Amino acid sequence: MGSDHLAPPPPRPRAPRQLPPGQQGVAGWPVSHYGPVPRFRPERWDLKIFGATAEDVTHSWSWDEITALPRTTVVADLHCAQGTTSTDHEWFGIPAATLLRLAPPAAGVTHVMAWAEYGYSANLRLSDFTAPTTLLATHRGGEPLTAEHGSPLRLVVPHLYGYKSAKWLRGIEYLTADRPGFWEERGYHNVGDVWTGKRYSYQDEDHAAPPGGRGGTT
Ligand SMILES: Nc1nc2c(c(=O)[nH]1)N[C@H]1C(S)=C(S)[C@@H](COP(=O)(O)O)O[C@H]1N2
Ligand SMILES: [Mo]
């Protein structure tokens, strides 16, 4: 029937982006964090995996060792719990699942704590940490991360609110019992799943009402 004369179909127009509930897209890439921006000194920098590791070993990588690990690209949006979403970030980095293979957890590890410079922390379920789109990113849009966006290494967990995507990452602690991180201690949701819109822990309570005096905004 001459189907060999048919031209290939035109590329399908990209489906309109779907934003999670309560989020609004913003132009560009706003900077958002608590506290000062640390300076990167490669000779003093390392990444540690510690806590409940198999055989109780602490794993440590220098900056050169980190950049020798295989990296991959993930395109995703970044959703701040304050309601803004910056779109279409092309992240490049080490899949968290790769690091987990290099630094096996002990049996019974259920969560991890991501540790950043100046003591910032964010807890994650192990399954969120090992999700295929969770990266330890070194680049965005083909360029190394800038200082204010987390240089040299940041966590990127696209399916959770931005407070889980710790910038200036320095450590991963394996946990056999969950513990709240920095914003989770201050009333933000322990899991932070963007698609169910749970930003605050009070949303899990029966008669949900915001408590007075929450300790700040992400
Ligand atoms: N170390 C550190 N990482 C952090 C934060 C922070 O305060 N400290 N804020 C988080 C929050 S609330 C958001 S929304 C994102 C914002 O990332 P961006 O500045 O690259 O847009 O960083 C996250 N990572
Ligand atoms: Mo945020």
mmCIF file with all atom_site columns, N, CA and C in Angstrom, residues 102-159:
data_model
loop_
_atom_site.group_PDB
_atom_site.id
_atom_site.type_symbol
_atom_site.label_atom_id
_atom_site.label_alt_id
_atom_site.label_comp_id
_atom_site.label_asym_id
_atom_site.label_entity_id
_atom_site.label_seq_id
_atom_site.pdbx_PDB_ins_code
_atom_site.Cartn_x
_atom_site.Cartn_y
_atom_site.Cartn_z
_atom_site.occupancy
_atom_site.B_iso_or_equiv
_atom_site.pdbx_formal_charge
_atom_site.auth_seq_id
_atom_site.auth_comp_id
_atom_site.auth_asym_id
_atom_site.auth_atom_id
_atom_site.pdbx_PDB_model_num
ATOM 1   N N  . LEU A 1 102 ? 28.401 1.060  45.923 1.00 0.00 ? 102 LEU A N  1
ATOM 2   C CA . LEU A 1 102 ? 29.809 1.169  46.328 1.00 0.00 ? 102 LEU A CA 1
ATOM 3   C C  . LEU A 1 102 ? 29.962 1.149  47.840 1.00 0.00 ? 102 LEU A C  1
ATOM 4   N N  . ALA A 1 103 ? 28.930 1.584  48.542 1.00 0.00 ? 103 ALA A N  1
ATOM 5   C CA . ALA A 1 103 ? 28.968 1.654  50.001 1.00 0.00 ? 103 ALA A CA 1
ATOM 6   C C  . ALA A 1 103 ? 27.723 0.958  50.536 1.00 0.00 ? 103 ALA A C  1
ATOM 7   N N  . PRO A 1 104 ? 27.740 -0.360 50.550 1.00 0.00 ? 104 PRO A N  1
ATOM 8   C CA . PRO A 1 104 ? 26.510 -1.075 50.908 1.00 0.00 ? 104 PRO A CA 1
ATOM 9   C C  . PRO A 1 104 ? 26.054 -0.784 52.333 1.00 0.00 ? 104 PRO A C  1
ATOM 10  N N  . PRO A 1 105 ? 24.744 -0.616 52.508 1.00 0.00 ? 105 PRO A N  1
ATOM 11  C CA . PRO A 1 105 ? 24.205 -0.421 53.854 1.00 0.00 ? 105 PRO A CA 1
ATOM 12  C C  . PRO A 1 105 ? 24.115 -1.741 54.612 1.00 0.00 ? 105 PRO A C  1
ATOM 13  N N  . ALA A 1 106 ? 24.117 -1.652 55.929 1.00 0.00 ? 106 ALA A N  1
ATOM 14  C CA . ALA A 1 106 ? 23.855 -2.823 56.760 1.00 0.00 ? 106 ALA A CA 1
ATOM 15  C C  . ALA A 1 106 ? 22.414 -3.262 56.548 1.00 0.00 ? 106 ALA A C  1
ATOM 16  N N  . ALA A 1 107 ? 22.135 -4.511 56.893 1.00 0.00 ? 107 ALA A N  1
ATOM 17  C CA . ALA A 1 107 ? 20.750 -4.961 56.880 1.00 0.00 ? 107 ALA A CA 1
ATOM 18  C C  . ALA A 1 107 ? 19.989 -4.094 57.878 1.00 0.00 ? 107 ALA A C  1
ATOM 19  N N  . GLY A 1 108 ? 18.760 -3.742 57.550 1.00 0.00 ? 108 GLY A N  1
ATOM 20  C CA . GLY A 1 108 ? 17.970 -2.961 58.502 1.00 0.00 ? 108 GLY A CA 1
ATOM 21  C C  . GLY A 1 108 ? 18.017 -1.463 58.269 1.00 0.00 ? 108 GLY A C  1
ATOM 22  N N  . VAL A 1 109 ? 18.779 -1.001 57.281 1.00 0.00 ? 109 VAL A N  1
ATOM 23  C CA . VAL A 1 109 ? 18.767 0.437  56.979 1.00 0.00 ? 109 VAL A CA 1
ATOM 24  C C  . VAL A 1 109 ? 17.468 0.779  56.247 1.00 0.00 ? 109 VAL A C  1
ATOM 25  N N  . THR A 1 110 ? 16.758 1.767  56.774 1.00 0.00 ? 110 THR A N  1
ATOM 26  C CA . THR A 1 110 ? 15.458 2.143  56.197 1.00 0.00 ? 110 THR A CA 1
ATOM 27  C C  . THR A 1 110 ? 15.459 3.573  55.657 1.00 0.00 ? 110 THR A C  1
ATOM 28  N N  . HIS A 1 111 ? 16.364 4.406  56.159 1.00 0.00 ? 111 HIS A N  1
ATOM 29  C CA . HIS A 1 111 ? 16.393 5.825  55.803 1.00 0.00 ? 111 HIS A CA 1
ATOM 30  C C  . HIS A 1 111 ? 17.838 6.283  55.677 1.00 0.00 ? 111 HIS A C  1
ATOM 31  N N  . VAL A 1 112 ? 18.007 7.431  55.055 1.00 0.00 ? 112 VAL A N  1
ATOM 32  C CA . VAL A 1 112 ? 19.326 8.061  55.081 1.00 0.00 ? 112 VAL A CA 1
ATOM 33  C C  . VAL A 1 112 ? 19.150 9.510  55.532 1.00 0.00 ? 112 VAL A C  1
ATOM 34  N N  . MET A 1 113 ? 20.203 10.045 56.099 1.00 0.00 ? 113 MET A N  1
ATOM 35  C CA . MET A 1 113 ? 20.260 11.481 56.379 1.00 0.00 ? 113 MET A CA 1
ATOM 36  C C  . MET A 1 113 ? 21.310 12.077 55.457 1.00 0.00 ? 113 MET A C  1
ATOM 37  N N  . ALA A 1 114 ? 20.876 13.040 54.653 1.00 0.00 ? 114 ALA A N  1
ATOM 38  C CA . ALA A 1 114 ? 21.827 13.776 53.826 1.00 0.00 ? 114 ALA A CA 1
ATOM 39  C C  . ALA A 1 114 ? 22.374 14.913 54.676 1.00 0.00 ? 114 ALA A C  1
ATOM 40  N N  . TRP A 1 115 ? 23.694 15.050 54.719 1.00 0.00 ? 115 TRP A N  1
ATOM 41  C CA . TRP A 1 115 ? 24.352 16.086 55.518 1.00 0.00 ? 115 TRP A CA 1
ATOM 42  C C  . TRP A 1 115 ? 25.063 17.064 54.606 1.00 0.00 ? 115 TRP A C  1
ATOM 43  N N  . ALA A 1 116 ? 24.852 18.334 54.862 1.00 0.00 ? 116 ALA A N  1
ATOM 44  C CA . ALA A 1 116 ? 25.489 19.367 54.044 1.00 0.00 ? 116 ALA A CA 1
ATOM 45  C C  . ALA A 1 116 ? 26.368 20.251 54.918 1.00 0.00 ? 116 ALA A C  1
ATOM 46  N N  . GLU A 1 117 ? 27.106 21.146 54.283 1.00 0.00 ? 117 GLU A N  1
ATOM 47  C CA . GLU A 1 117 ? 27.937 22.109 55.011 1.00 0.00 ? 117 GLU A CA 1
ATOM 48  C C  . GLU A 1 117 ? 27.091 22.849 56.050 1.00 0.00 ? 117 GLU A C  1
ATOM 49  N N  . TYR A 1 118 ? 27.711 23.258 57.112 1.00 0.00 ? 118 TYR A N  1
ATOM 50  C CA . TYR A 1 118 ? 27.084 24.032 58.190 1.00 0.00 ? 118 TYR A CA 1
ATOM 51  C C  . TYR A 1 118 ? 25.971 23.272 58.902 1.00 0.00 ? 118 TYR A C  1
ATOM 52  N N  . GLY A 1 119 ? 25.967 21.929 58.769 1.00 0.00 ? 119 GLY A N  1
ATOM 53  C CA . GLY A 1 119 ? 25.017 21.145 59.545 1.00 0.00 ? 119 GLY A CA 1
ATOM 54  C C  . GLY A 1 119 ? 23.617 21.027 58.982 1.00 0.00 ? 119 GLY A C  1
ATOM 55  N N  . TYR A 1 120 ? 23.380 21.556 57.776 1.00 0.00 ? 120 TYR A N  1
ATOM 56  C CA . TYR A 1 120 ? 22.057 21.343 57.158 1.00 0.00 ? 120 TYR A CA 1
ATOM 57  C C  . TYR A 1 120 ? 21.869 19.854 56.939 1.00 0.00 ? 120 TYR A C  1
ATOM 58  N N  . SER A 1 121 ? 20.644 19.379 57.126 1.00 0.00 ? 121 SER A N  1
ATOM 59  C CA . SER A 1 121 ? 20.389 17.949 56.948 1.00 0.00 ? 121 SER A CA 1
ATOM 60  C C  . SER A 1 121 ? 18.987 17.743 56.407 1.00 0.00 ? 121 SER A C  1
ATOM 61  N N  . ALA A 1 122 ? 18.793 16.610 55.765 1.00 0.00 ? 122 ALA A N  1
ATOM 62  C CA . ALA A 1 122 ? 17.470 16.237 55.256 1.00 0.00 ? 122 ALA A CA 1
ATOM 63  C C  . ALA A 1 122 ? 17.387 14.719 55.272 1.00 0.00 ? 122 ALA A C  1
ATOM 64  N N  . ASN A 1 123 ? 16.321 14.192 55.887 1.00 0.00 ? 123 ASN A N  1
ATOM 65  C CA . ASN A 1 123 ? 16.162 12.736 55.924 1.00 0.00 ? 123 ASN A CA 1
ATOM 66  C C  . ASN A 1 123 ? 15.332 12.264 54.742 1.00 0.00 ? 123 ASN A C  1
ATOM 67  N N  . LEU A 1 124 ? 15.639 11.071 54.287 1.00 0.00 ? 124 LEU A N  1
ATOM 68  C CA . LEU A 1 124 ? 14.954 10.472 53.132 1.00 0.00 ? 124 LEU A CA 1
ATOM 69  C C  . LEU A 1 124 ? 14.703 9.006  53.419 1.00 0.00 ? 124 LEU A C  1
ATOM 70  N N  . ARG A 1 125 ? 13.585 8.508  52.934 1.00 0.00 ? 125 ARG A N  1
ATOM 71  C CA . ARG A 1 125 ? 13.415 7.065  52.945 1.00 0.00 ? 125 ARG A CA 1
ATOM 72  C C  . ARG A 1 125 ? 14.460 6.467  52.006 1.00 0.00 ? 125 ARG A C  1
ATOM 73  N N  . LEU A 1 126 ? 14.936 5.282  52.336 1.00 0.00 ? 126 LEU A N  1
ATOM 74  C CA . LEU A 1 126 ? 15.942 4.649  51.482 1.00 0.00 ? 126 LEU A CA 1
ATOM 75  C C  . LEU A 1 126 ? 15.427 4.533  50.040 1.00 0.00 ? 126 LEU A C  1
ATOM 76  N N  . SER A 1 127 ? 14.140 4.237  49.900 1.00 0.00 ? 127 SER A N  1
ATOM 77  C CA . SER A 1 127 ? 13.574 4.076  48.552 1.00 0.00 ? 127 SER A CA 1
ATOM 78  C C  . SER A 1 127 ? 13.570 5.396  47.778 1.00 0.00 ? 127 SER A C  1
ATOM 79  N N  . ASP A 1 128 ? 13.465 6.527  48.454 1.00 0.00 ? 128 ASP A N  1
ATOM 80  C CA . ASP A 1 128 ? 13.552 7.816  47.762 1.00 0.00 ? 128 ASP A CA 1
ATOM 81  C C  . ASP A 1 128 ? 14.997 8.113  47.358 1.00 0.00 ? 128 ASP A C  1
ATOM 82  N N  . PHE A 1 129 ? 15.919 7.697  48.229 1.00 0.00 ? 129 PHE A N  1
ATOM 83  C CA . PHE A 1 129 ? 17.336 7.911  47.922 1.00 0.00 ? 129 PHE A CA 1
ATOM 84  C C  . PHE A 1 129 ? 17.775 7.069  46.721 1.00 0.00 ? 129 PHE A C  1
ATOM 85  N N  . THR A 1 130 ? 17.266 5.853  46.619 1.00 0.00 ? 130 THR A N  1
ATOM 86  C CA . THR A 1 130 ? 17.704 4.960  45.532 1.00 0.00 ? 130 THR A CA 1
ATOM 87  C C  . THR A 1 130 ? 16.814 5.071  44.292 1.00 0.00 ? 130 THR A C  1
ATOM 88  N N  . ALA A 1 131 ? 15.838 5.980  44.295 1.00 0.00 ? 131 ALA A N  1
ATOM 89  C CA . ALA A 1 131 ? 14.998 6.173  43.102 1.00 0.00 ? 131 ALA A CA 1
ATOM 90  C C  . ALA A 1 131 ? 15.895 6.516  41.909 1.00 0.00 ? 131 ALA A C  1
ATOM 91  N N  . PRO A 1 132 ? 15.524 6.039  40.706 1.00 0.00 ? 132 PRO A N  1
ATOM 92  C CA . PRO A 1 132 ? 16.413 6.215  39.558 1.00 0.00 ? 132 PRO A CA 1
ATOM 93  C C  . PRO A 1 132 ? 16.692 7.672  39.202 1.00 0.00 ? 132 PRO A C  1
ATOM 94  N N  . THR A 1 133 ? 15.848 8.606  39.637 1.00 0.00 ? 133 THR A N  1
ATOM 95  C CA . THR A 1 133 ? 16.078 10.013 39.298 1.00 0.00 ? 133 THR A CA 1
ATOM 96  C C  . THR A 1 133 ? 16.781 10.783 40.426 1.00 0.00 ? 133 THR A C  1
ATOM 97  N N  . THR A 1 134 ? 17.161 10.108 41.479 1.00 0.00 ? 134 THR A N  1
ATOM 98  C CA . THR A 1 134 ? 17.899 10.781 42.560 1.00 0.00 ? 134 THR A CA 1
ATOM 99  C C  . THR A 1 134 ? 19.385 10.806 42.224 1.00 0.00 ? 134 THR A C  1
ATOM 100 N N  . LEU A 1 135 ? 19.935 12.016 42.161 1.00 0.00 ? 135 LEU A N  1
ATOM 101 C CA . LEU A 1 135 ? 21.329 12.205 41.747 1.00 0.00 ? 135 LEU A CA 1
ATOM 102 C C  . LEU A 1 135 ? 22.099 12.978 42.795 1.00 0.00 ? 135 LEU A C  1
ATOM 103 N N  . LEU A 1 136 ? 23.411 12.757 42.807 1.00 0.00 ? 136 LEU A N  1
ATOM 104 C CA . LEU A 1 136 ? 24.334 13.679 43.450 1.00 0.00 ? 136 LEU A CA 1
ATOM 105 C C  . LEU A 1 136 ? 24.921 14.483 42.295 1.00 0.00 ? 136 LEU A C  1
ATOM 106 N N  . ALA A 1 137 ? 24.378 15.681 42.109 1.00 0.00 ? 137 ALA A N  1
ATOM 107 C CA . ALA A 1 137 ? 24.649 16.430 40.887 1.00 0.00 ? 137 ALA A CA 1
ATOM 108 C C  . ALA A 1 137 ? 25.883 17.303 41.016 1.00 0.00 ? 137 ALA A C  1
ATOM 109 N N  . THR A 1 138 ? 26.662 17.328 39.942 1.00 0.00 ? 138 THR A N  1
ATOM 110 C CA . THR A 1 138 ? 27.808 18.239 39.839 1.00 0.00 ? 138 THR A CA 1
ATOM 111 C C  . THR A 1 138 ? 27.542 19.355 38.825 1.00 0.00 ? 138 THR A C  1
ATOM 112 N N  . HIS A 1 139 ? 26.625 19.105 37.896 1.00 0.00 ? 139 HIS A N  1
ATOM 113 C CA . HIS A 1 139 ? 26.362 20.049 36.806 1.00 0.00 ? 139 HIS A CA 1
ATOM 114 C C  . HIS A 1 139 ? 24.867 20.269 36.628 1.00 0.00 ? 139 HIS A C  1
ATOM 115 N N  . ARG A 1 140 ? 24.555 21.423 36.061 1.00 0.00 ? 140 ARG A N  1
ATOM 116 C CA . ARG A 1 140 ? 23.187 21.710 35.657 1.00 0.00 ? 140 ARG A CA 1
ATOM 117 C C  . ARG A 1 140 ? 23.283 22.463 34.324 1.00 0.00 ? 140 ARG A C  1
ATOM 118 N N  . GLY A 1 141 ? 22.517 21.985 33.329 1.00 0.00 ? 141 GLY A N  1
ATOM 119 C CA . GLY A 1 141 ? 22.530 22.642 32.027 1.00 0.00 ? 141 GLY A CA 1
ATOM 120 C C  . GLY A 1 141 ? 23.910 22.644 31.393 1.00 0.00 ? 141 GLY A C  1
ATOM 121 N N  . GLY A 1 142 ? 24.697 21.590 31.624 1.00 0.00 ? 142 GLY A N  1
ATOM 122 C CA . GLY A 1 142 ? 26.014 21.481 31.011 1.00 0.00 ? 142 GLY A CA 1
ATOM 123 C C  . GLY A 1 142 ? 27.106 22.290 31.694 1.00 0.00 ? 142 GLY A C  1
ATOM 124 N N  . GLU A 1 143 ? 26.765 22.999 32.755 1.00 0.00 ? 143 GLU A N  1
ATOM 125 C CA . GLU A 1 143 ? 27.759 23.820 33.468 1.00 0.00 ? 143 GLU A CA 1
ATOM 126 C C  . GLU A 1 143 ? 27.900 23.301 34.894 1.00 0.00 ? 143 GLU A C  1
ATOM 127 N N  . PRO A 1 144 ? 29.108 23.401 35.446 1.00 0.00 ? 144 PRO A N  1
ATOM 128 C CA . PRO A 1 144 ? 29.247 23.052 36.861 1.00 0.00 ? 144 PRO A CA 1
ATOM 129 C C  . PRO A 1 144 ? 28.285 23.895 37.698 1.00 0.00 ? 144 PRO A C  1
ATOM 130 N N  . LEU A 1 145 ? 27.805 23.334 38.781 1.00 0.00 ? 145 LEU A N  1
ATOM 131 C CA . LEU A 1 145 ? 26.923 24.088 39.674 1.00 0.00 ? 145 LEU A CA 1
ATOM 132 C C  . LEU A 1 145 ? 27.618 25.363 40.133 1.00 0.00 ? 145 LEU A C  1
ATOM 133 N N  . THR A 1 146 ? 26.856 26.419 40.256 1.00 0.00 ? 146 THR A N  1
ATOM 134 C CA . THR A 1 146 ? 27.405 27.639 40.844 1.00 0.00 ? 146 THR A CA 1
ATOM 135 C C  . THR A 1 146 ? 27.401 27.488 42.365 1.00 0.00 ? 146 THR A C  1
ATOM 136 N N  . ALA A 1 147 ? 28.160 28.353 43.033 1.00 0.00 ? 147 ALA A N  1
ATOM 137 C CA . ALA A 1 147 ? 28.273 28.270 44.490 1.00 0.00 ? 147 ALA A CA 1
ATOM 138 C C  . ALA A 1 147 ? 26.898 28.328 45.145 1.00 0.00 ? 147 ALA A C  1
ATOM 139 N N  . GLU A 1 148 ? 26.061 29.268 44.716 1.00 0.00 ? 148 GLU A N  1
ATOM 140 C CA . GLU A 1 148 ? 24.772 29.444 45.409 1.00 0.00 ? 148 GLU A CA 1
ATOM 141 C C  . GLU A 1 148 ? 23.783 28.318 45.126 1.00 0.00 ? 148 GLU A C  1
ATOM 142 N N  . HIS A 1 149 ? 24.018 27.545 44.080 1.00 0.00 ? 149 HIS A N  1
ATOM 143 C CA . HIS A 1 149 ? 23.138 26.410 43.789 1.00 0.00 ? 149 HIS A CA 1
ATOM 144 C C  . HIS A 1 149 ? 23.722 25.079 44.272 1.00 0.00 ? 149 HIS A C  1
ATOM 145 N N  . GLY A 1 150 ? 24.811 25.143 45.064 1.00 0.00 ? 150 GLY A N  1
ATOM 146 C CA . GLY A 1 150 ? 25.233 23.911 45.733 1.00 0.00 ? 150 GLY A CA 1
ATOM 147 C C  . GLY A 1 150 ? 26.581 23.357 45.345 1.00 0.00 ? 150 GLY A C  1
ATOM 148 N N  . SER A 1 151 ? 27.389 24.121 44.637 1.00 0.00 ? 151 SER A N  1
ATOM 149 C CA . SER A 1 151 ? 28.707 23.646 44.212 1.00 0.00 ? 151 SER A CA 1
ATOM 150 C C  . SER A 1 151 ? 29.528 23.161 45.406 1.00 0.00 ? 151 SER A C  1
ATOM 151 N N  . PRO A 1 152 ? 30.264 22.070 45.271 1.00 0.00 ? 152 PRO A N  1
ATOM 152 C CA . PRO A 1 152 ? 30.468 21.302 44.046 1.00 0.00 ? 152 PRO A CA 1
ATOM 153 C C  . PRO A 1 152 ? 29.479 20.162 43.840 1.00 0.00 ? 152 PRO A C  1
ATOM 154 N N  . LEU A 1 153 ? 28.724 19.807 44.910 1.00 0.00 ? 153 LEU A N  1
ATOM 155 C CA . LEU A 1 153 ? 27.897 18.601 44.817 1.00 0.00 ? 153 LEU A CA 1
ATOM 156 C C  . LEU A 1 153 ? 26.603 18.833 45.591 1.00 0.00 ? 153 LEU A C  1
ATOM 157 N N  . ARG A 1 154 ? 25.495 18.543 44.962 1.00 0.00 ? 154 ARG A N  1
ATOM 158 C CA . ARG A 1 154 ? 24.215 18.665 45.652 1.00 0.00 ? 154 ARG A CA 1
ATOM 159 C C  . ARG A 1 154 ? 23.373 17.439 45.386 1.00 0.00 ? 154 ARG A C  1
ATOM 160 N N  . LEU A 1 155 ? 22.503 17.185 46.314 1.00 0.00 ? 155 LEU A N  1
ATOM 161 C CA . LEU A 1 155 ? 21.530 16.136 46.097 1.00 0.00 ? 155 LEU A CA 1
ATOM 162 C C  . LEU A 1 155 ? 20.391 16.701 45.250 1.00 0.00 ? 155 LEU A C  1
ATOM 163 N N  . VAL A 1 156 ? 19.843 15.869 44.376 1.00 0.00 ? 156 VAL A N  1
ATOM 164 C CA . VAL A 1 156 ? 18.658 16.232 43.601 1.00 0.00 ? 156 VAL A CA 1
ATOM 165 C C  . VAL A 1 156 ? 17.674 15.077 43.731 1.00 0.00 ? 156 VAL A C  1
ATOM 166 N N  . VAL A 1 157 ? 16.530 15.379 44.356 1.00 0.00 ? 157 VAL A N  1
ATOM 167 C CA . VAL A 1 157 ? 15.474 14.369 44.539 1.00 0.00 ? 157 VAL A CA 1
ATOM 168 C C  . VAL A 1 157 ? 14.214 14.963 43.930 1.00 0.00 ? 157 VAL A C  1
ATOM 169 N N  . PRO A 1 158 ? 14.022 14.799 42.620 1.00 0.00 ? 158 PRO A N  1
ATOM 170 C CA . PRO A 1 158 ? 12.990 15.582 41.918 1.00 0.00 ? 158 PRO A CA 1
ATOM 171 C C  . PRO A 1 158 ? 11.564 15.340 42.396 1.00 0.00 ? 158 PRO A C  1
ATOM 172 N N  . HIS A 1 159 ? 11.275 14.169 42.936 1.00 0.00 ? 159 HIS A N  1
ATOM 173 C CA . HIS A 1 159 ? 9.887  13.878 43.305 1.00 0.00 ? 159 HIS A CA 1
ATOM 174 C C  . HIS A 1 159 ? 9.537  14.350 44.719 1.00 0.00 ? 159 HIS A C  1
#
